[in-house]
């Protein structure tokens, strides 16, 4: 820790200067510990798939398997861990550009419901495989918004993917309506929910409510951090509410196009 705290000698300008220095020291220390925590997380997330890949490659190399089925199983693990690593690296790359303010968007005037339909099509399989219903309730004649179609779709795919991932049975309901020059979307599931004390952290990178479960289900812990950046970059807002055992609700709002 950077130890530059100073005593505050008086209540005048010198005192204010001392206070400013102390605030700065707190800020610098927070930044430093965030940064080292971030690197520790990245190393951990990269080490895990590599450990699997290395282990199973050795098993295959030394012919330590009995059946052809077993051999294919190990190859499948190596393949999926490689995919996870590529995904993680792509996410990290995007996130670092976003945090530096260097992430480019291609804004156009579009209808959010069209983007949602296209996202539905892409996540359909996941829902069908788990037997979860995907219902949509779109208001008619919802105004257009200014957004980057691909990035908006990425947001929806991510939120819908999470909704499917953290739901065992029931349905995911998607609602779209407009009000006060805003176009609103709600994505609500009947899943495991998020404890109250965790809610304010879900948009932090690498924050997971239950680490092992999220990993088993294929998560990296970066999805919602990226979603939050993408929403902000498109002048929108996002909020979350949840009840453990009942479900989770994400609400997004975007200003309607002029
Ligand atoms: P992950 O890749 O782990 O899913 P995210 O950034 O997408 O990471 O989400 C962060 C954490 O928030 C998840 O690990 C999970 O614990 C929780 N979470 C996100 N969406 C939901 C949801 N719809 N229902 C319950 N928990 C959720």
Short mmCIF file of C-alpha atoms and ligand atoms in Angstrom, two decimals:
data_model
loop_
_atom_site.label_atom_id
_atom_site.label_comp_id
_atom_site.label_asym_id
_atom_site.label_seq_id
_atom_site.Cartn_x
_atom_site.Cartn_y
_atom_site.Cartn_z
CA UNK A 1 0.00 0.00 0.00
CA UNK A 2 1.04 3.53 -0.77
CA UNK A 3 1.46 5.24 2.59
CA UNK A 4 1.23 8.95 1.97
CA UNK A 5 -1.43 9.82 4.48
CA UNK A 6 -0.77 13.19 6.04
CA UNK A 7 -1.96 14.71 9.30
CA UNK A 8 -4.52 17.43 8.89
CA UNK A 9 -3.09 20.32 10.89
CA UNK A 10 -5.89 22.84 10.54
CA UNK A 11 -9.25 23.62 9.07
CA UNK A 12 -7.97 26.07 6.44
CA UNK A 13 -6.57 25.67 2.90
CA UNK A 14 -3.66 23.60 4.18
CA UNK A 15 -6.13 21.32 5.93
CA UNK A 16 -8.13 20.92 2.68
CA UNK A 17 -4.95 20.13 0.78
CA UNK A 18 -4.10 17.46 3.38
CA UNK A 19 -7.55 15.97 3.00
CA UNK A 20 -7.23 15.93 -0.78
CA UNK A 21 -3.90 14.08 -0.50
CA UNK A 22 -5.45 11.51 1.83
CA UNK A 23 -8.38 10.96 -0.53
CA UNK A 24 -5.97 10.52 -3.40
CA UNK A 25 -3.96 7.95 -1.43
CA UNK A 26 -7.13 5.95 -0.76
CA UNK A 27 -8.02 6.11 -4.46
CA UNK A 28 -4.54 5.00 -5.59
CA UNK A 29 -4.55 2.08 -3.17
CA UNK A 30 -7.98 0.99 -4.33
CA UNK A 31 -6.79 1.14 -7.95
CA UNK A 32 -3.68 -0.91 -7.14
CA UNK A 33 -5.53 -3.63 -5.32
CA UNK A 34 -8.14 -3.78 -8.11
CA UNK A 35 -5.39 -4.19 -10.62
CA UNK A 36 -3.61 -6.99 -8.81
CA UNK A 37 -6.91 -8.75 -8.16
CA UNK A 38 -7.66 -8.47 -11.87
CA UNK A 39 -4.34 -10.06 -12.86
CA UNK A 40 -4.83 -12.82 -10.30
CA UNK A 41 -8.27 -13.53 -11.78
CA UNK A 42 -7.00 -13.57 -15.36
CA UNK A 43 -4.16 -15.93 -14.47
CA UNK A 44 -6.52 -18.22 -12.64
CA UNK A 45 -9.07 -18.26 -15.47
CA UNK A 46 -6.35 -19.05 -18.02
CA UNK A 47 -4.61 -21.62 -15.89
CA UNK A 48 -7.72 -23.73 -15.37
CA UNK A 49 -8.42 -24.64 -19.03
CA UNK A 50 -4.72 -25.09 -19.71
CA UNK A 51 -4.47 -27.58 -16.85
CA UNK A 52 -7.29 -29.63 -18.36
CA UNK A 53 -5.84 -29.43 -21.86
CA UNK A 54 -2.42 -30.50 -20.71
CA UNK A 55 -3.72 -33.32 -18.53
CA UNK A 56 -5.92 -34.87 -21.18
CA UNK A 57 -3.30 -34.42 -23.90
CA UNK A 58 -0.95 -36.49 -21.71
CA UNK A 59 -3.60 -39.15 -21.17
CA UNK A 60 -4.04 -39.44 -24.94
CA UNK A 61 -0.32 -39.37 -25.66
CA UNK A 62 0.36 -42.21 -23.22
CA UNK A 63 -2.66 -44.20 -24.45
CA UNK A 64 -4.13 -44.18 -20.95
CA UNK A 65 -7.66 -44.97 -22.06
CA UNK A 66 -9.61 -48.18 -22.57
CA UNK A 67 -12.14 -47.45 -25.27
CA UNK A 68 -12.59 -45.36 -28.38
CA UNK A 69 -15.48 -43.65 -26.58
CA UNK A 70 -13.17 -42.59 -23.79
CA UNK A 71 -10.66 -41.25 -26.29
CA UNK A 72 -13.34 -39.12 -27.95
CA UNK A 73 -14.50 -37.88 -24.57
CA UNK A 74 -11.03 -36.58 -23.71
CA UNK A 75 -10.68 -34.95 -27.12
CA UNK A 76 -14.04 -33.25 -26.62
CA UNK A 77 -12.86 -31.84 -23.29
CA UNK A 78 -9.69 -30.51 -24.91
CA UNK A 79 -11.79 -28.94 -27.65
CA UNK A 80 -14.28 -27.29 -25.30
CA UNK A 81 -11.55 -25.99 -22.99
CA UNK A 82 -9.79 -24.50 -26.02
CA UNK A 83 -13.06 -22.80 -27.01
CA UNK A 84 -13.50 -21.47 -23.51
CA UNK A 85 -9.99 -20.01 -23.60
CA UNK A 86 -10.54 -18.35 -26.98
CA UNK A 87 -13.81 -16.89 -25.62
CA UNK A 88 -12.07 -15.61 -22.52
CA UNK A 89 -9.27 -13.98 -24.51
CA UNK A 90 -11.75 -12.31 -26.88
CA UNK A 91 -13.77 -11.02 -23.92
CA UNK A 92 -10.64 -9.68 -22.22
CA UNK A 93 -9.58 -7.96 -25.42
CA UNK A 94 -12.99 -6.28 -25.83
CA UNK A 95 -13.15 -5.32 -22.18
CA UNK A 96 -9.71 -3.71 -22.23
CA UNK A 97 -10.71 -1.64 -25.27
CA UNK A 98 -13.94 -0.61 -23.58
CA UNK A 99 -12.17 0.41 -20.38
CA UNK A 100 -9.75 2.53 -22.40
CA UNK A 101 -12.63 4.11 -24.31
CA UNK A 102 -11.32 2.70 -27.59
CA UNK A 103 -14.16 0.41 -28.50
CA UNK A 104 -15.82 1.39 -31.79
CA UNK A 105 -19.53 1.11 -32.42
CA UNK A 106 -21.43 1.49 -35.66
CA UNK A 107 -24.60 3.28 -34.66
CA UNK A 108 -27.63 3.15 -36.93
CA UNK A 109 -31.35 3.72 -36.50
CA UNK A 110 -33.00 0.37 -35.89
CA UNK A 111 -35.86 -1.45 -34.24
CA UNK A 112 -34.84 -3.21 -31.08
CA UNK A 113 -37.52 -5.88 -31.56
CA UNK A 114 -35.88 -6.98 -34.85
CA UNK A 115 -32.58 -7.39 -32.99
CA UNK A 116 -34.34 -9.36 -30.25
CA UNK A 117 -35.94 -11.69 -32.83
CA UNK A 118 -32.53 -12.40 -34.28
CA UNK A 119 -31.09 -13.04 -30.80
CA UNK A 120 -34.00 -15.41 -30.05
CA UNK A 121 -33.14 -17.39 -33.15
CA UNK A 122 -29.55 -17.80 -31.99
CA UNK A 123 -30.36 -18.95 -28.44
CA UNK A 124 -33.33 -21.12 -29.42
CA UNK A 125 -31.36 -24.37 -29.20
CA UNK A 126 -30.22 -23.72 -25.64
CA UNK A 127 -33.81 -23.15 -24.55
CA UNK A 128 -35.13 -26.18 -26.39
CA UNK A 129 -32.44 -28.43 -24.96
CA UNK A 130 -33.32 -27.40 -21.40
CA UNK A 131 -37.05 -27.38 -22.04
CA UNK A 132 -37.42 -23.75 -20.99
CA UNK A 133 -40.02 -21.61 -22.72
CA UNK A 134 -39.06 -18.32 -24.31
CA UNK A 135 -42.04 -15.96 -24.43
CA UNK A 136 -42.14 -12.49 -25.94
CA UNK A 137 -44.58 -9.69 -25.30
CA UNK A 138 -43.80 -6.84 -27.69
CA UNK A 139 -45.86 -3.68 -27.72
CA UNK A 140 -46.92 -2.69 -31.24
CA UNK A 141 -45.23 0.21 -33.04
CA UNK A 142 -42.33 0.57 -30.65
CA UNK A 143 -40.21 3.56 -31.81
CA UNK A 144 -36.75 3.05 -33.33
CA UNK A 145 -33.56 3.65 -31.33
CA UNK A 146 -29.98 4.56 -32.23
CA UNK A 147 -27.74 1.56 -31.63
CA UNK A 148 -25.14 -0.79 -33.02
CA UNK A 149 -27.17 -3.79 -34.18
CA UNK A 150 -24.44 -6.39 -33.64
CA UNK A 151 -23.55 -5.09 -30.19
CA UNK A 152 -27.18 -4.86 -29.18
CA UNK A 153 -27.65 -8.45 -30.26
CA UNK A 154 -24.58 -9.42 -28.21
CA UNK A 155 -26.23 -7.87 -25.13
CA UNK A 156 -29.45 -9.83 -25.67
CA UNK A 157 -27.69 -13.11 -26.45
CA UNK A 158 -25.69 -12.73 -23.26
CA UNK A 159 -28.68 -11.95 -21.03
CA UNK A 160 -30.82 -14.67 -22.61
CA UNK A 161 -27.93 -17.14 -22.38
CA UNK A 162 -27.55 -16.38 -18.66
CA UNK A 163 -31.32 -16.65 -18.16
CA UNK A 164 -31.25 -20.13 -19.70
CA UNK A 165 -28.06 -21.11 -17.89
CA UNK A 166 -29.31 -20.16 -14.43
CA UNK A 167 -32.85 -21.50 -14.86
CA UNK A 168 -33.80 -25.12 -14.27
CA UNK A 169 -37.43 -25.04 -15.27
CA UNK A 170 -40.11 -22.60 -16.25
CA UNK A 171 -39.88 -19.75 -18.68
CA UNK A 172 -38.00 -16.66 -19.71
CA UNK A 173 -40.28 -13.75 -20.53
CA UNK A 174 -39.17 -10.85 -22.68
CA UNK A 175 -41.21 -7.69 -22.70
CA UNK A 176 -40.76 -4.55 -24.83
CA UNK A 177 -42.69 -1.30 -24.47
CA UNK A 178 -42.11 2.43 -24.75
CA UNK A 179 -42.73 5.21 -22.29
CA UNK A 180 -41.50 8.83 -21.98
CA UNK A 181 -39.32 8.65 -25.13
CA UNK A 182 -37.59 5.53 -23.84
CA UNK A 183 -37.75 2.03 -25.25
CA UNK A 184 -37.69 -0.53 -22.43
CA UNK A 185 -36.87 -4.22 -22.43
CA UNK A 186 -37.32 -6.65 -19.57
CA UNK A 187 -35.76 -10.11 -19.60
CA UNK A 188 -37.12 -12.08 -16.70
CA UNK A 189 -36.42 -15.69 -15.76
CA UNK A 190 -37.77 -18.17 -13.22
CA UNK A 191 -34.30 -19.36 -12.24
CA UNK A 192 -32.12 -19.71 -9.17
CA UNK A 193 -31.94 -15.95 -8.53
CA UNK A 194 -29.15 -13.81 -7.10
CA UNK A 195 -28.83 -13.06 -3.35
CA UNK A 196 -29.58 -9.44 -2.42
CA UNK A 197 -26.05 -8.77 -1.13
CA UNK A 198 -24.54 -9.89 -4.46
CA UNK A 199 -26.77 -7.80 -6.72
CA UNK A 200 -24.64 -4.67 -6.76
CA UNK A 201 -21.58 -6.67 -7.88
CA UNK A 202 -22.96 -8.69 -10.78
CA UNK A 203 -21.74 -6.15 -13.34
CA UNK A 204 -18.16 -6.30 -11.98
CA UNK A 205 -15.70 -8.29 -14.06
CA UNK A 206 -15.08 -11.81 -12.76
CA UNK A 207 -17.75 -11.49 -10.13
CA UNK A 208 -19.65 -14.73 -9.77
CA UNK A 209 -22.23 -15.63 -7.23
CA UNK A 210 -21.06 -19.22 -7.12
CA UNK A 211 -17.73 -19.74 -8.80
CA UNK A 212 -17.76 -23.47 -9.35
CA UNK A 213 -21.35 -23.61 -10.58
CA UNK A 214 -20.80 -20.78 -13.05
CA UNK A 215 -17.71 -22.49 -14.43
CA UNK A 216 -19.44 -25.85 -14.78
CA UNK A 217 -22.15 -24.08 -16.72
CA UNK A 218 -19.58 -22.54 -19.06
CA UNK A 219 -19.35 -19.01 -17.66
CA UNK A 220 -16.27 -16.79 -17.53
CA UNK A 221 -17.60 -14.08 -15.22
CA UNK A 222 -17.02 -11.36 -17.82
CA UNK A 223 -20.37 -11.45 -19.61
CA UNK A 224 -22.27 -8.91 -17.54
CA UNK A 225 -19.28 -6.55 -17.27
CA UNK A 226 -19.23 -6.44 -21.08
CA UNK A 227 -23.02 -6.06 -21.25
CA UNK A 228 -22.86 -3.07 -18.90
CA UNK A 229 -20.19 -1.36 -21.02
CA UNK A 230 -22.11 -2.05 -24.24
CA UNK A 231 -25.33 -0.63 -22.78
CA UNK A 232 -23.54 2.53 -21.58
CA UNK A 233 -21.83 2.98 -24.96
CA UNK A 234 -25.28 2.93 -26.62
CA UNK A 235 -26.63 5.58 -24.22
CA UNK A 236 -28.81 3.06 -22.44
CA UNK A 237 -29.19 1.96 -18.85
CA UNK A 238 -29.50 -1.44 -17.21
CA UNK A 239 -30.67 -2.56 -13.80
CA UNK A 240 -31.25 -5.88 -12.12
CA UNK A 241 -33.54 -7.18 -9.43
CA UNK A 242 -33.82 -10.72 -8.17
CA UNK A 243 -35.23 -13.10 -5.61
CA UNK A 244 -33.39 -16.25 -4.65
CA UNK A 245 -35.28 -19.31 -5.81
CA UNK A 246 -37.80 -17.20 -7.72
CA UNK A 247 -35.91 -15.58 -10.58
CA UNK A 248 -34.01 -12.64 -11.95
CA UNK A 249 -35.14 -9.61 -13.92
CA UNK A 250 -32.93 -7.38 -16.06
CA UNK A 251 -34.43 -4.12 -17.32
CA UNK A 252 -32.84 -2.08 -20.08
CA UNK A 253 -33.83 1.35 -21.44
CA UNK A 254 -32.68 3.16 -24.55
CA UNK A 255 -33.66 6.65 -25.70
CA UNK A 256 -35.92 6.55 -28.75
CA UNK A 257 -34.40 7.91 -31.97
CA UNK A 258 -35.04 11.59 -32.78
P1 LIG B 1 -20.83 -15.89 -16.01
O1 LIG B 1 -19.99 -16.04 -17.24
O2 LIG B 1 -20.22 -16.49 -14.80
O3 LIG B 1 -22.26 -16.24 -16.22
P2 LIG B 1 -21.69 -13.11 -15.99
O4 LIG B 1 -20.88 -11.87 -15.92
O5 LIG B 1 -22.54 -13.32 -17.18
O6 LIG B 1 -20.72 -14.32 -15.73
O7 LIG B 1 -22.62 -13.14 -14.70
C1 LIG B 1 -22.04 -12.93 -13.41
C2 LIG B 1 -22.71 -13.78 -12.34
O8 LIG B 1 -24.04 -13.30 -12.12
C3 LIG B 1 -22.88 -15.25 -12.75
O9 LIG B 1 -21.75 -16.02 -12.39
C4 LIG B 1 -24.10 -15.66 -11.96
O10 LIG B 1 -23.72 -16.05 -10.65
C5 LIG B 1 -24.93 -14.39 -11.86
N1 LIG B 1 -26.04 -14.32 -12.86
C6 LIG B 1 -26.04 -13.69 -14.05
N2 LIG B 1 -27.23 -13.81 -14.68
C7 LIG B 1 -28.00 -14.55 -13.86
C8 LIG B 1 -29.38 -15.02 -13.93
N3 LIG B 1 -30.18 -14.75 -14.97
N4 LIG B 1 -29.83 -15.74 -12.86
C9 LIG B 1 -29.05 -16.01 -11.80
N5 LIG B 1 -27.76 -15.60 -11.68
C10 LIG B 1 -27.25 -14.88 -12.68
#
